[in-house]
Amino acid sequence: MRNEEMIIRKKEHWFRMLFIWQGSVLPGLLPRLIMLFLLSLVVVYLHGTIFSFKVPLNPMPLTLFGFVLALFLGFRNGASYDRYWEGRKLWGALLNANRSLVRQALTLPGGTADPARIESFVRLLNAFTYALKHQLRGSDPTDDLKQRLDKEQLAEISREKYKPVILLNLMATWVARQRTAGRIDTNLQARFDENFDKLTDVVGGCERIISTPIPYSYQVLLHRTVYVYCFLLPFGLVDSLGWLTPFIVVFIAYTFVAFEAIADEIEEPFGVDANDLALTQMCQMIEYTTLESAGLPTGTVPNDALDVVD
Amino acid sequence: MRNEEMIIRKKEHWFRMLFIWQGSVLPGLLPRLIMLFLLSLVVVYLHGTIFSFKVPLNPMPLTLFGFVLALFLGFRNGASYDRYWEGRKLWGALLNANRSLVRQALTLPGGTADPARIESFVRLLNAFTYALKHQLRGSDPTDDLKQRLDKEQLAEISREKYKPVILLNLMATWVARQRTAGRIDTNLQARFDENFDKLTDVVGGCERIISTPIPYSYQVLLHRTVYVYCFLLPFGLVDSLGWLTPFIVVFIAYTFVAFEAIADEIEEPFGVDANDLALTQMCQMIEYTTLESAGLPTGTVPNDALDVVD
Amino acid sequence: MRNEEMIIRKKEHWFRMLFIWQGSVLPGLLPRLIMLFLLSLVVVYLHGTIFSFKVPLNPMPLTLFGFVLALFLGFRNGASYDRYWEGRKLWGALLNANRSLVRQALTLPGGTADPARIESFVRLLNAFTYALKHQLRGSDPTDDLKQRLDKEQLAEISREKYKPVILLNLMATWVARQRTAGRIDTNLQARFDENFDKLTDVVGGCERIISTPIPYSYQVLLHRTVYVYCFLLPFGLVDSLGWLTPFIVVFIAYTFVAFEAIADEIEEPFGVDANDLALTQMCQMIEYTTLESAGLPTGTVPNDALDVVD
Amino acid sequence: MRNEEMIIRKKEHWFRMLFIWQGSVLPGLLPRLIMLFLLSLVVVYLHGTIFSFKVPLNPMPLTLFGFVLALFLGFRNGASYDRYWEGRKLWGALLNANRSLVRQALTLPGGTADPARIESFVRLLNAFTYALKHQLRGSDPTDDLKQRLDKEQLAEISREKYKPVILLNLMATWVARQRTAGRIDTNLQARFDENFDKLTDVVGGCERIISTPIPYSYQVLLHRTVYVYCFLLPFGLVDSLGWLTPFIVVFIAYTFVAFEAIADEIEEPFGVDANDLALTQMCQMIEYTTLESAGLPTGTVPNDALDVVD
Amino acid sequence: MRNEEMIIRKKEHWFRMLFIWQGSVLPGLLPRLIMLFLLSLVVVYLHGTIFSFKVPLNPMPLTLFGFVLALFLGFRNGASYDRYWEGRKLWGALLNANRSLVRQALTLPGGTADPARIESFVRLLNAFTYALKHQLRGSDPTDDLKQRLDKEQLAEISREKYKPVILLNLMATWVARQRTAGRIDTNLQARFDENFDKLTDVVGGCERIISTPIPYSYQVLLHRTVYVYCFLLPFGLVDSLGWLTPFIVVFIAYTFVAFEAIADEIEEPFGVDANDLALTQMCQMIEYTTLESAGLPTGTVPNDALDVVD
């Protein structure tokens, strides 16, 4: 399960980093780069002719175009990274709101904090976190919900499509019961409610990132331009570079194609690619810190996750 | 109706993606690119002369200018994409505020949540969502409002120009009635009111994007520069590229012109172009989740939309 | 009056757009471009010599410098556009806060909404909007204020320098009177007050944009560099381009100079240049929607504005 | 005193703007540029040889490098401008919060606004503004504080290091006294308190900009690269440009060096360089508008400042 | 201890700045640059041949690639700087919230401010600040906590993993006790609670930056491309630059490699590299200003820090 998610590593020595394999996008691109290497070899062998017509491509238009391409790739890349980082910020906001809600449940009523009383609330919080993860990945939340909800809640939740939203309603109902019981007044109920609004924003924000990719025509246009450019490269460079052509072509192509591939990967940050967000570990960390903060036992939370999102 | 809106697709294989037709802007640009191809053919045939004057254009100024153009296009493009993404964020904020309001209506009064009592409130919320969509597209909202409002409300709304604003007033009146009925106090009324402020911001934000395009002189300047540049390209390249000129010219022109075309398309994200926002599907999704969250039947909501904005 | 403000047009056909005159910055730049054209002609005629010294400028340093210049112009341009768009956002926030205040005045007190009671409040709101417009443009607000304020208010306001601020105080006094009259309590008074804070932010934000231009040394530096560059261009290009020099020089210069001119124009978005914000139309639209929302007659508001900012 | 601060001028005619001296960074850079001009003359005279070794530098690597340099300068420049503009926004937020606090002091208690009662509060506000200015510039605030505080307050303040923070405490104490006197309740006290939070953010934000420059290694790296580049320029250009070399070298160097110099200047926006923020004028304007808004006499405020930040 | 943290210096004279050693990244990169210098020497000696095969690399592809590389480095660099600056903003927000909380503790209850009563609260605040520092650096907080907490608190805290979160709970409990004691009501308790939410956001924000680096594949890709590029440089330049090759190669490589190294360093702003944030000094400054603001003795706070973050 660890492999499906983000790889976080110690800093490597600068020299060893040149030869890293895992976590790089190189493996997936290798077949295409080998094809390009072979094509370049043929071009060198035929001295840039096709059916004995010399292809009169010189480096100038390729220079111009490489630069233009880099600018456009830079735009695509920036947009993808913004989506990635916004996804991370949303999960950070989830952590913050969860911790704040636990603190509010503990301290707003005044008196000595009683962990037992708020246990059901903390369980709802954590069920919410896991339910969101499963919604974003399209996976089955039943196991994770079963451990955190009672039967009645579970039956209600499993019928619904947008589970995190319903779980927020249950939390708000818990708070309303605290008011009915006279532990808080409407001033303090309003403070809880503000944090529920923040959690609603997190859910909607994650759904927005998943449901609205970067406009499709950008992807098509850039993809086409990058690959046509790589195909033209050997014809343009063969006259000046000779037998070095395949190496330089593959080096340049690697940079362009890899940049496009990374942008593609992080554009949907909630998936299970090597560079996507470590949602499972985040869930575990959020559960640990909310339980700890509430004074509840944290024994059941897997421990290896805590160093990742610490 | 599906065709009028944003196309969301599964990831294609990198090779098939090179030949995609639908969702690309290529079809619309084809006539211009063919014209340019023919022009380039003529230029090649005449070896770059006009009325036997050789046009002494070499690639250097075109290289310089291509860079400059790419930089300026990048600026235009970034501004357009920001508008697109802000439009999407506004509709995300609409979803969030709607869900929060439903939660507040359900839980702030305390006691058991009674779906029937808040049905009229949820209907107003959804009428608001549809009214905004129709205002942004300049389409007729009558059908969608009829299904969600009673006769009296409908009569009041249909007289008004800025319908979503009036619907917000009706929602706020509903909340004020809850206070008069003693179900909430002014602390909790204030919490509803904060979310009404957010919805007002959404309406105004969408109106801002529609009513204030990127300054017109940018559009004129860039448009002119791109097309003059494409027109000069064959003269500049013919000496060095020979018979390859038309192909390279069209390839370079395609990238420039397509970038401008996409920027133009997403600049107004609420329209019905292929890359615009899927407002209709969003409305359906928002209606589904608010009904579900309120415990009301969702049977009448079309189902195919839910996977799009999920 | 229409000519003084932003031009919003239907999308033009791509071909007609090449020859648009109005709304482009070309007319204002024509004299300079003609001067440059004549200079280039002379340079071509003398084959790039000055007093029979050949000016040994080749295209290389101009290429380098063109890139650099484009980058710096891009920075200036981005900063100007941000100011323009922030100005627009501030007026959007003004619209939103005005609508929210009308909704609060209508609905927070509970009971049936009584348009007559809040008429004086809505008048203050609209006087505020017009007063801000006139402050930003340095024009005389007397006429617009007279139509919306009573004599006593008018006398008080006309003595003051920062009129919108005083009008906000009058609105807050109106709200305080509602509390004294028992219609709202301090919870709801606080909600009004939050929106008054937002309006104060709008006033201060607009004043900030007007009073703090982009640092003067940037403007001087870029201006100088652009014009020296355009002056050097014909000397650098004449050897390779021959009789084509004047045309290419003017084309390149047009792009650089026009970009600088647009940046200059939109940097102060509250003026009356062709690309500045349509403040007058926005005022009319804001007045219309606040009157409509309050259930007051909108007859006196000019109608042509509503499609502009709709 | 006027000379120490930001220069705001009317738009100049485009031609006169080419020869502006004051407010440009040119004067400060002149000695370095003259040195470079002389160096270039020597290089031209020796035809690019050093001790009769020809320096084989051609323009190509300089082109590459010039472009790279421009990109990095662009980054530095953007970061500096963001700091400048954030500094300005913080002072804008200060103005807004001050105006809001005056409005709250006037209107939240209800009843007729009594300027006399809030005079001591407005004095504290203005003392706060001046105290912040002096803290940011490391200057002596005694004179400005003496005019606005009574003896007891002055004695308390002058002992403390972070004066604006203590002044905020005094304001909050004033508000607490209003509550004790029964003029406002805790709901309204909370509203004041929110604006005090904003002022605290302003203080901390200004301190952050001053205490955390752009990382030092960026400055060193860019500085070095720019100057080494300028030193290499004449050697690279002498072969192709001949006697024109010194002029072109100085022109290119001017642009690079000036950009770095401006970035350096605006990076610390609270200083007294020509392009820094006009803090003194802003203080005067803020004092004028708060006094006016409170209905207090504005006679003692210098009048020339009001047009600057108007 | 001073050496482990950010170096803040007076502005140097522009000429002396060229030869600065400390605070620059040059020392760490020297071995690599010397290796590259030696490699270039060998390439010059062999006239660009390997085993008597001439490496036919000309400057053109290196020019193209240098641009592309600079663009991508610029992206990486911008992302790193954003992380650095966000880290700084979070600590700024911590300062602001701490000051606001002290002000609230002093003034919200009304009556004369009594420093003694809030001393335990201020101690918790400062323990929180130090605990966060130690969590971010993975260092041992015991010493710093011992000085600020009583035994019971210390025992409770030392058992927990996420110490700052628990300390926030203790502060909120202190506030709840003030309410039970009748000094504040729930309105004012809610205001404290909002600032606790901000501190929770600070903790989560810092944890986010530490736990989520820039995607690993970016780092690998850029690192590889930069070093392969530097390795190819001497082969591409030797023909045109001759004996100057090693100097120019090292100059260009220095800029690229140093930019990558700085980006790497500031990407994790909470470490103890030369360009990282001065967390220890910030803690001291925050403690000083909160004690001063509360009217408590500041004698025990080291004084040298105050000028750094002032």
Coordinates of N, CA, C and O in Angstrom, one line a residue, chain B residues 32 54-58 60 64-65 67-68 71-72 75 79 83 86 135 160-162 165-166 169 172-173 176 179 186-187 189-190 193-194 196-197 200-201 203-204 207-208 210-219 221 223-225 227-228 232 264, chain C residues 8-9 11-12 14 17-18 20 23-24 26 59 63 66-67 70 77 81 84-85 88-89 95-96 99-100 103-104 106-109 185 187 191 195 198 229 240-241 243-244 251-252 254-255 259 262 266 275 285 288-289 292-293 306 308-310:
Chain B
R32 N -8.3 28.6 -41.7 CA -7.2 29.6 -41.7 C -5.9 28.9 -41.9 O -5.0 29.4 -42.6
K54 N 12.6 40.2 -54.6 CA 12.8 39.2 -53.6 C 12.5 39.8 -52.2 O 13.0 40.9 -51.9
V55 N 11.7 39.2 -51.4 CA 11.5 39.7 -50.0 C 12.6 39.2 -49.1 O 12.8 38.1 -48.9
P56 N 13.5 40.2 -48.7 CA 14.7 39.8 -48.0 C 14.5 39.6 -46.6 O 15.2 40.1 -45.7
L57 N 13.5 38.7 -46.2 CA 13.3 38.5 -44.8 C 14.1 37.2 -44.4 O 13.9 36.1 -45.0
N58 N 14.9 37.3 -43.4 CA 15.6 36.1 -43.0 C 15.1 35.7 -41.6 O 14.3 36.4 -41.0
M60 N 16.1 35.6 -38.6 CA 16.5 36.3 -37.4 C 15.4 37.1 -36.8 O 15.0 36.8 -35.6
L64 N 13.4 36.4 -33.0 CA 13.2 37.4 -32.0 C 11.7 37.6 -31.7 O 11.2 37.5 -30.6
F65 N 11.0 37.8 -32.8 CA 9.6 38.1 -32.7 C 8.8 37.0 -32.2 O 7.8 37.1 -31.4
F67 N 9.7 34.8 -30.0 CA 9.9 34.7 -28.5 C 9.0 35.8 -27.9 O 8.3 35.5 -26.9
V68 N 9.1 37.0 -28.4 CA 8.3 38.1 -27.8 C 6.8 37.7 -27.8 O 6.1 37.9 -26.8
L71 N 5.8 35.2 -25.3 CA 5.7 35.8 -23.9 C 4.4 36.6 -23.7 O 3.7 36.4 -22.7
F72 N 4.0 37.3 -24.8 CA 2.8 38.1 -24.6 C 1.6 37.2 -24.7 O 0.6 37.4 -23.9
F75 N 1.1 35.7 -21.3 CA 0.4 36.7 -20.4 C -1.1 36.6 -20.6 O -1.9 36.4 -19.7
A79 N -4.0 35.2 -18.0 CA -5.2 36.0 -17.5 C -6.5 35.3 -17.8 O -7.4 35.3 -17.0
R83 N -9.4 33.7 -15.2 CA -10.8 34.0 -15.2 C -11.6 32.7 -15.2 O -12.7 32.6 -14.5
E86 N -11.4 31.1 -11.8 CA -12.1 31.9 -10.8 C -13.6 31.6 -10.9 O -14.3 31.5 -9.9
Q135 N -29.2 33.5 -15.7 CA -28.7 34.9 -15.9 C -27.4 35.0 -16.6 O -27.2 35.8 -17.5
E160 N -38.6 40.6 -11.9 CA -37.4 41.2 -11.5 C -36.3 40.9 -12.5 O -36.3 39.9 -13.2
K161 N -35.3 41.8 -12.6 CA -34.2 41.6 -13.5 C -33.1 40.8 -12.9 O -32.5 39.9 -13.5
Y162 N -32.7 41.1 -11.6 CA -31.6 40.3 -10.9 C -32.2 39.3 -10.0 O -32.3 39.4 -8.8
V165 N -30.7 37.6 -6.7 CA -30.6 38.5 -5.5 C -32.0 38.5 -4.8 O -32.0 38.4 -3.5
I166 N -33.0 38.5 -5.5 CA -34.4 38.5 -4.9 C -34.6 37.1 -4.2 O -35.2 37.1 -3.1
N169 N -33.1 37.2 -0.9 CA -34.0 37.9 0.1 C -35.1 37.0 0.6 O -35.4 37.0 1.8
A172 N -33.6 34.7 3.1 CA -33.3 35.4 4.4 C -34.7 35.6 5.2 O -34.7 35.6 6.4
T173 N -35.7 35.9 4.4 CA -37.0 36.0 5.0 C -37.5 34.7 5.7 O -38.0 34.7 6.8
A176 N -35.7 34.6 8.9 CA -36.2 35.5 9.9 C -37.5 34.9 10.5 O -37.8 35.1 11.7
R179 N -36.8 32.6 13.2 CA -36.5 33.3 14.5 C -37.8 33.8 15.2 O -38.0 33.6 16.4
T186 N -31.0 35.4 17.5 CA -30.2 36.2 16.5 C -28.8 35.8 16.3 O -28.2 36.0 15.3
N187 N -28.2 35.1 17.3 CA -26.8 34.6 17.1 C -26.8 33.6 15.9 O -25.9 33.7 15.1
Q189 N -29.3 33.3 13.6 CA -29.7 34.1 12.4 C -28.5 34.7 11.7 O -28.3 34.7 10.5
A190 N -27.6 35.2 12.6 CA -26.4 35.9 12.0 C -25.5 34.9 11.2 O -24.9 35.2 10.2
D193 N -26.9 34.4 8.0 CA -26.7 35.7 7.2 C -25.3 35.7 6.6 O -25.1 36.2 5.5
E194 N -24.3 35.2 7.3 CA -22.9 35.1 6.8 C -22.9 34.3 5.5 O -22.2 34.7 4.5
F196 N -25.4 33.8 3.5 CA -26.1 34.6 2.4 C -25.1 35.6 1.8 O -25.1 35.9 0.6
D197 N -24.3 36.2 2.7 CA -23.2 37.2 2.2 C -22.3 36.4 1.1 O -22.0 37.0 0.1
T200 N -24.1 36.1 -2.1 CA -24.1 37.4 -2.8 C -22.8 37.6 -3.5 O -22.7 38.1 -4.6
D201 N -21.7 37.3 -2.8 CA -20.4 37.4 -3.4 C -20.3 36.5 -4.7 O -19.6 36.9 -5.7
V203 N -22.7 35.7 -6.7 CA -23.5 36.3 -7.8 C -22.7 37.5 -8.4 O -22.4 37.5 -9.6
G204 N -22.2 38.3 -7.5 CA -21.4 39.5 -8.0 C -20.1 39.1 -8.7 O -19.7 39.7 -9.7
E207 N -21.0 37.9 -12.2 CA -21.4 39.1 -13.0 C -20.1 39.9 -13.4 O -20.0 40.4 -14.5
R208 N -19.2 40.0 -12.5 CA -17.9 40.7 -12.8 C -17.2 40.1 -13.9 O -16.7 40.7 -14.9
I210 N -18.3 38.2 -16.3 CA -19.0 38.3 -17.6 C -18.9 39.7 -18.1 O -18.8 40.0 -19.3
S211 N -19.1 40.7 -17.2 CA -19.2 42.1 -17.7 C -17.9 42.8 -17.9 O -17.8 43.9 -18.5
T212 N -16.8 42.2 -17.5 CA -15.5 42.9 -17.6 C -14.5 42.0 -18.3 O -13.7 41.3 -17.6
P213 N -14.5 42.0 -19.6 CA -13.5 41.1 -20.3 C -12.1 41.7 -20.1 O -11.9 42.8 -19.6
I214 N -11.1 40.9 -20.5 CA -9.7 41.4 -20.6 C -9.8 42.7 -21.5 O -10.4 42.7 -22.6
P215 N -9.0 43.8 -21.1 CA -9.1 45.0 -21.9 C -9.0 44.8 -23.4 O -8.2 44.0 -23.9
Y216 N -9.9 45.4 -24.1 CA -10.1 45.1 -25.6 C -8.8 45.4 -26.3 O -8.5 44.7 -27.3
S217 N -8.0 46.4 -25.9 CA -6.8 46.7 -26.7 C -5.8 45.5 -26.7 O -5.1 45.3 -27.6
Y218 N -5.8 44.8 -25.6 CA -4.9 43.6 -25.5 C -5.3 42.6 -26.6 O -4.5 42.1 -27.3
Q219 N -6.6 42.4 -26.7 CA -7.1 41.4 -27.6 C -6.8 41.8 -29.1 O -6.3 41.0 -29.8
L221 N -4.4 43.9 -30.1 CA -3.0 43.9 -30.3 C -2.4 42.5 -30.5 O -1.7 42.3 -31.5
H223 N -4.1 39.7 -31.3 CA -4.7 39.2 -32.5 C -3.9 39.6 -33.8 O -3.5 38.8 -34.6
R224 N -3.7 40.9 -33.9 CA -3.0 41.5 -35.0 C -1.6 40.9 -35.1 O -1.2 40.5 -36.2
T225 N -0.9 40.9 -34.0 CA 0.5 40.5 -34.0 C 0.6 39.0 -34.4 O 1.4 38.6 -35.2
Y227 N -1.4 37.2 -36.3 CA -1.7 37.0 -37.7 C -0.7 37.6 -38.6 O -0.3 37.0 -39.6
V228 N -0.2 38.8 -38.3 CA 0.8 39.3 -39.2 C 2.1 38.4 -39.1 O 2.7 38.1 -40.1
L232 N 4.0 36.5 -42.2 CA 5.4 36.8 -42.6 C 6.3 35.5 -42.5 O 7.3 35.4 -43.2
D264 N -9.2 32.7 -25.9 CA -10.4 33.4 -26.2 C -11.6 32.6 -25.7 O -12.6 33.2 -25.2
Chain C
I8 N -17.0 47.8 -24.5 CA -17.3 46.4 -24.5 C -18.0 46.1 -25.8 O -19.0 46.7 -26.2
R9 N -17.5 45.1 -26.5 CA -18.1 44.8 -27.8 C -18.3 43.3 -28.0 O -17.8 42.5 -27.3
K11 N -17.9 39.8 -29.9 CA -16.7 39.2 -30.5 C -16.8 39.6 -32.0 O -17.8 39.4 -32.7
E12 N -15.7 40.0 -32.6 CA -15.6 40.2 -34.0 C -15.1 39.0 -34.7 O -14.5 38.1 -34.1
W14 N -12.5 37.0 -36.8 CA -11.1 37.1 -36.7 C -10.4 38.0 -37.7 O -9.4 38.6 -37.5
M17 N -11.2 41.7 -37.1 CA -10.6 42.2 -35.9 C -9.2 42.7 -36.2 O -8.6 43.5 -35.5
L18 N -8.6 42.3 -37.4 CA -7.3 42.8 -37.7 C -7.3 44.3 -38.1 O -6.2 44.9 -38.0
I20 N -9.4 46.7 -36.8 CA -10.2 47.5 -35.9 C -9.4 48.8 -35.5 O -8.2 48.7 -35.3
G23 N -10.8 51.7 -29.9 CA -10.5 50.8 -28.7 C -9.1 50.2 -28.8 O -8.6 49.7 -27.9
S24 N -8.5 50.3 -30.0 CA -7.1 50.0 -30.1 C -6.3 51.2 -29.6 O -6.7 52.3 -29.7
L26 N -3.7 52.1 -31.3 CA -2.9 52.4 -32.5 C -3.0 53.9 -32.8 O -2.0 54.6 -33.0
P59 N 22.3 42.2 -36.1 CA 21.0 41.8 -35.3 C 21.2 41.1 -34.0 O 20.3 41.1 -33.2
T63 N 18.7 41.0 -30.9 CA 17.9 39.9 -30.5 C 17.9 39.6 -29.0 O 16.9 39.5 -28.4
G66 N 16.0 42.3 -27.4 CA 14.6 42.2 -27.6 C 13.9 41.2 -26.5 O 12.9 41.5 -26.0
F67 N 14.7 40.1 -26.3 CA 14.2 39.2 -25.3 C 14.0 39.8 -23.9 O 13.0 39.7 -23.2
A70 N 11.3 42.2 -23.6 CA 10.0 41.6 -23.6 C 9.7 41.1 -22.2 O 8.6 41.2 -21.6
N77 N 3.6 44.9 -17.4 CA 2.3 44.6 -17.9 C 1.5 43.8 -16.9 O 0.3 44.1 -16.6
Y81 N -1.9 45.1 -15.1 CA -3.2 44.3 -15.2 C -3.7 44.0 -13.8 O -4.9 44.0 -13.6
Y84 N -5.5 46.9 -12.5 CA -6.8 47.0 -13.2 C -7.8 46.1 -12.6 O -8.9 46.4 -12.3
W85 N -7.4 44.8 -12.5 CA -8.3 43.8 -12.1 C -8.6 43.9 -10.6 O -9.8 43.6 -10.1
R88 N -11.3 46.5 -10.4 CA -12.6 45.9 -10.8 C -13.2 45.1 -9.6 O -14.4 45.1 -9.4
K89 N -12.3 44.3 -9.0 CA -12.7 43.5 -7.9 C -13.3 44.3 -6.7 O -14.2 44.0 -6.0
L95 N -20.5 46.3 -5.0 CA -21.8 45.8 -5.4 C -22.3 44.8 -4.4 O -23.4 44.8 -3.9
N96 N -21.4 43.8 -4.1 CA -21.8 42.7 -3.2 C -22.2 43.2 -1.8 O -23.3 42.8 -1.2
R99 N -25.6 45.0 -1.9 CA -26.7 44.1 -2.0 C -26.9 43.4 -0.7 O -28.1 43.2 -0.2
S100 N -25.8 43.0 0.0 CA -26.0 42.3 1.3 C -26.6 43.2 2.3 O -27.5 42.8 3.1
R103 N -30.3 43.4 1.7 CA -30.9 42.2 2.2 C -31.0 42.2 3.8 O -32.1 41.9 4.3
Q104 N -30.0 42.7 4.4 CA -30.0 42.7 5.9 C -31.0 43.7 6.4 O -31.8 43.4 7.3
L106 N -33.7 44.6 4.9 CA -35.0 44.0 4.7 C -35.4 42.9 5.6 O -36.5 42.9 6.1
T107 N -34.5 42.0 5.8 CA -34.9 40.7 6.4 C -34.4 40.5 7.9 O -35.1 39.8 8.6
L108 N -33.3 41.2 8.3 CA -32.9 40.9 9.7 C -33.9 41.3 10.7 O -34.0 40.5 11.7
P109 N -34.6 42.4 10.6 CA -35.6 42.7 11.6 C -36.7 41.7 11.8 O -37.4 41.8 12.8
D185 N -31.2 43.5 17.5 CA -30.4 43.6 18.7 C -28.9 43.8 18.3 O -28.6 44.0 17.1
N187 N -26.5 41.7 18.2 CA -26.0 40.6 17.3 C -26.2 41.0 15.8 O -25.3 40.8 15.0
R191 N -23.7 42.4 12.5 CA -23.6 41.9 11.1 C -23.6 43.0 10.1 O -22.9 43.0 9.1
N195 N -20.4 44.4 7.2 CA -20.4 44.8 5.8 C -20.0 46.3 5.7 O -19.4 46.7 4.6
K198 N -16.4 46.1 5.2 CA -16.0 45.8 3.8 C -16.1 47.0 2.9 O -15.2 47.2 2.1
Y229 N 15.6 51.3 -27.9 CA 15.6 50.0 -28.7 C 15.0 50.2 -30.1 O 15.5 49.8 -31.1
S240 N 20.5 43.2 -43.3 CA 19.9 41.9 -43.8 C 18.5 42.1 -44.4 O 18.1 41.3 -45.2
L241 N 17.8 43.1 -44.1 CA 16.4 43.2 -44.6 C 16.2 44.2 -45.7 O 15.2 44.1 -46.4
W243 N 15.2 46.9 -48.2 CA 14.0 47.8 -48.3 C 12.9 47.3 -47.4 O 11.9 48.0 -47.3
L244 N 12.9 46.1 -46.9 CA 11.8 45.7 -46.0 C 12.0 46.3 -44.6 O 11.0 46.2 -43.8
F251 N 6.6 47.2 -37.4 CA 5.8 46.1 -36.9 C 6.3 45.7 -35.5 O 5.5 45.6 -34.5
I252 N 7.6 45.6 -35.4 CA 8.2 45.2 -34.1 C 7.9 46.3 -33.1 O 7.5 46.1 -31.9
Y254 N 5.7 48.6 -33.1 CA 4.3 48.7 -32.7 C 3.9 47.8 -31.5 O 3.3 48.2 -30.5
T255 N 4.4 46.6 -31.6 CA 4.1 45.7 -30.5 C 4.7 46.1 -29.2 O 4.0 46.1 -28.2
F259 N 2.3 47.7 -26.2 CA 2.2 47.0 -24.9 C 2.5 48.0 -23.8 O 1.8 48.0 -22.8
I262 N -0.6 50.3 -23.4 CA -1.8 49.7 -22.8 C -1.5 49.6 -21.3 O -2.3 49.9 -20.4
I266 N -4.1 51.1 -18.4 CA -4.9 50.3 -17.4 C -4.3 50.4 -16.0 O -4.9 49.9 -15.1
N275 N -9.8 52.1 -22.2 CA -9.8 50.8 -21.5 C -10.0 50.9 -20.0 O -9.8 49.9 -19.4
M285 N -25.9 50.5 -12.5 CA -26.3 49.2 -12.3 C -26.5 48.9 -10.8 O -27.4 48.2 -10.4
Y288 N -29.6 50.4 -9.6 CA -30.8 49.6 -10.1 C -31.1 48.4 -9.2 O -32.2 48.2 -8.7
T289 N -30.0 47.6 -9.0 CA -30.2 46.3 -8.3 C -30.5 46.5 -6.9 O -31.3 45.8 -6.3
E292 N -34.2 47.7 -6.8 CA -35.1 46.5 -7.1 C -35.1 45.6 -6.0 O -36.2 45.1 -5.6
S293 N -34.0 45.3 -5.4 CA -33.9 44.3 -4.3 C -34.7 44.8 -3.1 O -35.4 44.0 -2.4
L306 N -27.6 48.8 -18.0 CA -27.8 47.5 -17.3 C -27.2 46.3 -18.1 O -26.9 45.3 -17.5
V308 N -24.5 46.5 -19.8 CA -23.1 46.5 -19.7 C -22.5 45.8 -18.5 O -21.6 44.9 -18.7
V309 N -23.1 46.0 -17.4 CA -22.6 45.4 -16.2 C -23.6 44.4 -15.7 O -24.2 44.5 -14.6
D310 N -24.0 43.4 -16.5 CA -25.1 42.6 -16.2 C -24.5 41.2 -15.9 O -24.1 40.5 -16.8

